[in-house]
Amino acid sequence: MRYGVFRLHSHRIAVTAVLLAAVITGLTMFYSESILVAGKPRALPIYSVETSEKKVAMGFNCAWDNADIPQLIRIFNTYGIRGTFFVSGSWCNKFPESVKALHDAGHEIGSHSNTHADMTQMNREEVLEQITRCNQKIRDITGTSATLFRMPSGAYNDLVIETIRSQGMEAIQWDCDSIDYQNPTPEEMKARIIGKLQNGSILLFHSGAQNTPAALPGIIEAIQAQGYEIVPVSELILPAPYTIDHEGRQHSENPR
């Protein structure tokens, strides 16, 4: 009797194993077919740049407050450097004088979408509207066209990246995040940036963040002490032809 129970139990185990193997095989085939159907790698923005030159770029997202803009301009002037300020269309509506002041001070103005909404939830027409409406506002204020786009909250998918590039713009992310929106101390912000800094790094800051103005002098001095030149993003990224690896690092097909 015990032997019969043992045989029945063994049979059930064998059947279960066969079923599991079939499920695993089916899933593997499904995902393999899904990858093949996609037919192309995922579209990625530029997180950083592969370069032998000791250059980095500082990018500021401007979507909420503008109270610290005069102070940021003074700090940048003190160190003789220029940054890239990604402004939303709603920020342009509220603070056109700040957009103009940044542009007049020599800083690069990029787009941060029109309404700072989650663009991954939009169709192509809606994504395109976010791009074109903000670009028009930038042109109206500065007389220049934005060539760079940073996605709200860093959220993107293939559709977002491909639509940005269809407008002759480049999608920009970052590899050094100050997390200034979480109000870390200036020392903590500096440690985060310097700990990850490398040739071709793109930094993330925000206008209106509580401790950013206090942290910037120390961060800038530490960056320069390591021999890096701080440039606008457009002077850091590479022209076509280029590739972007799986980590979002841009590589020239004609390395410099």
CSV table of C-alpha atoms in Angstrom, one decimal:
chain,number,residue,atom,x,y,z
A,1,MET,CA,0.0,0.0,0.0
A,2,ARG,CA,2.8,2.4,0.9
A,3,TYR,CA,4.6,1.5,-2.3
A,4,GLY,CA,1.5,2.4,-4.3
A,5,VAL,CA,1.2,5.7,-2.6
A,6,PHE,CA,4.8,6.4,-3.3
A,7,ARG,CA,4.4,5.6,-6.9
A,8,LEU,CA,1.4,7.8,-7.2
A,9,HIS,CA,3.3,10.7,-5.5
A,10,SER,CA,6.3,10.2,-7.8
A,11,HIS,CA,4.0,10.2,-10.8
A,12,ARG,CA,2.5,13.5,-9.7
A,13,ILE,CA,5.9,15.1,-9.2
A,14,ALA,CA,7.0,14.0,-12.7
A,15,VAL,CA,3.8,15.4,-14.3
A,16,THR,CA,4.3,18.7,-12.4
A,17,ALA,CA,7.9,18.9,-13.6
A,18,VAL,CA,6.8,18.4,-17.2
A,19,LEU,CA,4.1,21.0,-16.9
A,20,LEU,CA,6.6,23.5,-15.4
A,21,ALA,CA,9.1,22.9,-18.1
A,22,ALA,CA,6.4,23.5,-20.7
A,23,VAL,CA,5.4,26.7,-19.1
A,24,ILE,CA,9.0,27.9,-18.9
A,25,THR,CA,9.7,27.0,-22.5
A,26,GLY,CA,6.5,28.8,-23.6
A,27,LEU,CA,7.4,31.9,-21.7
A,28,THR,CA,10.9,31.9,-23.1
A,29,MET,CA,9.6,31.5,-26.7
A,30,PHE,CA,7.0,34.3,-26.0
A,31,TYR,CA,9.6,36.8,-24.8
A,32,SER,CA,12.0,35.9,-27.5
A,33,GLU,CA,9.3,36.5,-30.1
A,34,SER,CA,8.4,39.7,-28.4
A,35,ILE,CA,12.0,41.0,-28.7
A,36,LEU,CA,12.2,39.9,-32.3
A,37,VAL,CA,8.9,41.6,-33.1
A,38,ALA,CA,10.2,44.8,-31.6
A,39,GLY,CA,13.0,44.6,-34.1
A,40,LYS,CA,15.1,47.4,-32.6
A,41,PRO,CA,16.8,48.4,-29.3
A,42,ARG,CA,15.1,50.7,-26.8
A,43,ALA,CA,15.4,54.4,-27.6
A,44,LEU,CA,17.4,56.1,-24.9
A,45,PRO,CA,18.2,59.8,-24.0
A,46,ILE,CA,21.8,60.9,-23.4
A,47,TYR,CA,22.8,60.4,-19.7
A,48,SER,CA,26.5,61.2,-20.2
A,49,VAL,CA,29.1,61.5,-22.9
A,50,GLU,CA,32.1,59.3,-23.6
A,51,THR,CA,35.0,61.7,-24.1
A,52,SER,CA,38.7,62.1,-23.3
A,53,GLU,CA,38.2,65.7,-22.5
A,54,LYS,CA,37.7,66.8,-18.9
A,55,LYS,CA,34.3,68.5,-19.5
A,56,VAL,CA,31.0,68.3,-17.6
A,57,ALA,CA,27.7,70.1,-17.9
A,58,MET,CA,25.3,71.5,-15.3
A,59,GLY,CA,21.6,71.3,-16.1
A,60,PHE,CA,18.8,72.9,-14.1
A,61,ASN,CA,15.2,72.0,-14.4
A,62,CYS,CA,12.9,75.0,-14.0
A,63,ALA,CA,9.2,74.2,-13.4
A,64,TRP,CA,8.2,75.7,-10.1
A,65,ASP,CA,9.9,78.6,-8.4
A,66,ASN,CA,12.1,81.3,-9.7
A,67,ALA,CA,13.1,83.1,-6.5
A,68,ASP,CA,16.8,82.0,-6.7
A,69,ILE,CA,17.4,82.8,-10.4
A,70,PRO,CA,19.2,86.1,-9.7
A,71,GLN,CA,21.4,84.3,-7.2
A,72,LEU,CA,22.1,81.5,-9.5
A,73,ILE,CA,23.1,83.9,-12.3
A,74,ARG,CA,25.5,85.8,-9.9
A,75,ILE,CA,27.1,82.5,-8.8
A,76,PHE,CA,27.7,81.4,-12.4
A,77,ASN,CA,29.1,84.9,-13.2
A,78,THR,CA,31.5,84.7,-10.3
A,79,TYR,CA,33.0,81.5,-11.6
A,80,GLY,CA,32.8,82.5,-15.3
A,81,ILE,CA,30.8,79.4,-16.3
A,82,ARG,CA,27.5,78.8,-18.2
A,83,GLY,CA,24.8,76.2,-17.5
A,84,THR,CA,21.8,74.8,-19.3
A,85,PHE,CA,18.3,75.7,-17.9
A,86,PHE,CA,15.5,73.4,-19.0
A,87,VAL,CA,12.3,75.5,-18.7
A,88,SER,CA,8.7,74.4,-18.8
A,89,GLY,CA,6.1,76.3,-20.8
A,90,SER,CA,4.2,77.0,-17.6
A,91,TRP,CA,7.3,78.4,-16.0
A,92,CYS,CA,7.8,80.6,-19.1
A,93,ASN,CA,4.2,81.9,-18.6
A,94,LYS,CA,4.8,82.8,-15.0
A,95,PHE,CA,8.4,84.0,-15.2
A,96,PRO,CA,9.3,85.3,-18.7
A,97,GLU,CA,11.7,87.8,-17.1
A,98,SER,CA,13.7,84.9,-15.6
A,99,VAL,CA,13.9,83.1,-18.9
A,100,LYS,CA,15.1,86.3,-20.5
A,101,ALA,CA,17.6,87.0,-17.7
A,102,LEU,CA,19.1,83.6,-18.0
A,103,HIS,CA,19.4,83.9,-21.8
A,104,ASP,CA,20.8,87.4,-21.6
A,105,ALA,CA,23.4,86.1,-19.1
A,106,GLY,CA,24.7,83.6,-21.7
A,107,HIS,CA,23.0,80.5,-20.4
A,108,GLU,CA,21.5,77.9,-22.6
A,109,ILE,CA,17.8,77.5,-22.6
A,110,GLY,CA,16.4,74.0,-23.2
A,111,SER,CA,12.8,72.7,-23.0
A,112,HIS,CA,11.3,70.9,-20.1
A,113,SER,CA,7.9,70.3,-21.8
A,114,ASN,CA,4.9,72.6,-21.8
A,115,THR,CA,3.0,71.6,-18.7
A,116,HIS,CA,5.5,69.3,-16.9
A,117,ALA,CA,3.1,66.3,-17.2
A,118,ASP,CA,4.0,62.6,-17.5
A,119,MET,CA,4.7,62.3,-21.2
A,120,THR,CA,4.8,58.5,-21.1
A,121,GLN,CA,1.0,58.6,-20.7
A,122,MET,CA,0.5,60.6,-23.9
A,123,ASN,CA,0.1,59.7,-27.6
A,124,ARG,CA,2.4,61.1,-30.3
A,125,GLU,CA,0.2,64.1,-31.0
A,126,GLU,CA,0.1,65.0,-27.3
A,127,VAL,CA,3.9,64.6,-26.9
A,128,LEU,CA,4.4,66.7,-30.0
A,129,GLU,CA,2.2,69.5,-28.5
A,130,GLN,CA,4.3,69.5,-25.3
A,131,ILE,CA,7.4,70.0,-27.4
A,132,THR,CA,6.2,72.6,-29.9
A,133,ARG,CA,4.2,74.8,-27.5
A,134,CYS,CA,7.1,75.1,-25.1
A,135,ASN,CA,9.6,75.8,-27.9
A,136,GLN,CA,7.3,78.5,-29.2
A,137,LYS,CA,7.3,80.2,-25.8
A,138,ILE,CA,11.1,80.0,-25.6
A,139,ARG,CA,11.4,81.6,-29.0
A,140,ASP,CA,9.0,84.3,-28.1
A,141,ILE,CA,11.0,85.3,-25.1
A,142,THR,CA,14.6,84.7,-26.2
A,143,GLY,CA,14.4,84.9,-30.0
A,144,THR,CA,16.3,81.5,-30.2
A,145,SER,CA,15.1,77.9,-30.7
A,146,ALA,CA,15.7,75.2,-28.1
A,147,THR,CA,17.6,72.2,-29.3
A,148,LEU,CA,17.7,70.2,-26.1
A,149,PHE,CA,14.8,68.6,-24.2
A,150,ARG,CA,14.7,67.1,-20.7
A,151,MET,CA,11.7,65.0,-19.8
A,152,PRO,CA,9.6,65.9,-16.8
A,153,SER,CA,10.6,63.7,-13.8
A,154,GLY,CA,13.0,61.9,-16.2
A,155,ALA,CA,10.1,59.8,-17.5
A,156,TYR,CA,10.3,58.5,-21.1
A,157,ASN,CA,9.5,55.7,-23.5
A,158,ASP,CA,10.4,55.0,-27.1
A,159,LEU,CA,7.6,57.2,-28.4
A,160,VAL,CA,8.7,60.2,-26.3
A,161,ILE,CA,12.4,59.9,-27.3
A,162,GLU,CA,11.6,59.3,-31.0
A,163,THR,CA,9.2,62.2,-31.1
A,164,ILE,CA,11.7,64.6,-29.5
A,165,ARG,CA,14.4,63.6,-32.1
A,166,SER,CA,11.9,63.9,-34.9
A,167,GLN,CA,11.8,67.7,-34.1
A,168,GLY,CA,15.6,68.0,-34.5
A,169,MET,CA,16.1,68.1,-30.7
A,170,GLU,CA,18.2,65.9,-28.4
A,171,ALA,CA,16.8,64.2,-25.3
A,172,ILE,CA,18.9,64.8,-22.2
A,173,GLN,CA,19.0,62.9,-19.0
A,174,TRP,CA,21.8,62.9,-16.3
A,175,ASP,CA,24.3,60.7,-14.5
A,176,CYS,CA,24.9,62.9,-11.5
A,177,ASP,CA,21.8,63.7,-9.4
A,178,SER,CA,22.2,66.3,-6.7
A,179,ILE,CA,18.7,65.3,-5.3
A,180,ASP,CA,18.4,68.9,-4.3
A,181,TYR,CA,14.6,68.6,-4.4
A,182,GLN,CA,14.9,66.5,-1.3
A,183,ASN,CA,16.7,69.3,0.5
A,184,PRO,CA,19.9,67.6,1.4
A,185,THR,CA,22.6,69.7,3.1
A,186,PRO,CA,25.2,71.4,0.8
A,187,GLU,CA,27.8,68.9,2.0
A,188,GLU,CA,25.6,66.0,1.0
A,189,MET,CA,24.9,67.5,-2.4
A,190,LYS,CA,28.6,68.0,-3.0
A,191,ALA,CA,29.5,64.5,-2.0
A,192,ARG,CA,26.8,63.0,-4.3
A,193,ILE,CA,28.1,65.0,-7.3
A,194,ILE,CA,31.8,64.6,-6.8
A,195,GLY,CA,31.4,60.9,-6.0
A,196,LYS,CA,30.0,60.1,-9.4
A,197,LEU,CA,31.7,62.7,-11.5
A,198,GLN,CA,33.5,61.6,-14.7
A,199,ASN,CA,34.5,62.9,-18.1
A,200,GLY,CA,31.2,63.8,-19.9
A,201,SER,CA,29.0,63.8,-16.8
A,202,ILE,CA,25.6,65.7,-17.0
A,203,LEU,CA,24.4,67.1,-13.6
A,204,LEU,CA,20.9,67.5,-12.4
A,205,PHE,CA,19.8,70.5,-10.3
A,206,HIS,CA,16.5,72.4,-9.9
A,207,SER,CA,15.6,76.1,-9.6
A,208,GLY,CA,13.8,76.9,-6.3
A,209,ALA,CA,15.5,74.1,-4.4
A,210,GLN,CA,16.2,75.1,-0.8
A,211,ASN,CA,19.9,74.5,-0.5
A,212,THR,CA,21.2,74.6,-4.1
A,213,PRO,CA,22.5,78.2,-4.0
A,214,ALA,CA,24.4,77.5,-0.8
A,215,ALA,CA,25.8,74.3,-2.3
A,216,LEU,CA,26.8,75.5,-5.7
A,217,PRO,CA,30.0,77.4,-4.9
A,218,GLY,CA,31.5,74.4,-3.1
A,219,ILE,CA,30.4,72.0,-5.9
A,220,ILE,CA,31.8,74.3,-8.7
A,221,GLU,CA,35.1,74.7,-6.9
A,222,ALA,CA,35.5,71.0,-6.3
A,223,ILE,CA,34.7,70.2,-9.9
A,224,GLN,CA,37.2,72.8,-11.1
A,225,ALA,CA,39.8,71.6,-8.6
A,226,GLN,CA,39.7,68.2,-10.3
A,227,GLY,CA,40.5,69.9,-13.6
A,228,TYR,CA,37.1,69.8,-15.2
A,229,GLU,CA,35.7,72.5,-17.4
A,230,ILE,CA,32.0,73.2,-16.9
A,231,VAL,CA,30.2,73.9,-20.3
A,232,PRO,CA,26.6,74.0,-21.5
A,233,VAL,CA,25.1,70.7,-22.4
A,234,SER,CA,25.1,71.4,-26.2
A,235,GLU,CA,28.9,71.9,-26.0
A,236,LEU,CA,29.3,68.6,-24.3
A,237,ILE,CA,27.2,66.2,-26.4
A,238,LEU,CA,28.5,64.8,-29.6
A,239,PRO,CA,27.3,65.4,-33.1
A,240,ALA,CA,26.1,62.7,-35.4
A,241,PRO,CA,27.0,60.0,-36.1
A,242,TYR,CA,26.9,58.6,-32.6
A,243,THR,CA,25.6,55.6,-30.6
A,244,ILE,CA,24.2,55.4,-27.1
A,245,ASP,CA,25.0,52.4,-25.1
A,246,HIS,CA,22.7,50.5,-22.6
A,247,GLU,CA,23.7,52.9,-19.8
A,248,GLY,CA,22.7,56.0,-21.8
A,249,ARG,CA,26.4,57.0,-22.5
A,250,GLN,CA,26.8,58.7,-25.8
A,251,HIS,CA,29.7,57.5,-28.0
A,252,SER,CA,31.0,59.1,-31.2
A,253,GLU,CA,31.5,56.9,-34.2
A,254,ASN,CA,34.5,59.1,-34.8
A,255,PRO,CA,36.0,59.2,-31.3
A,256,ARG,CA,37.7,62.5,-30.3
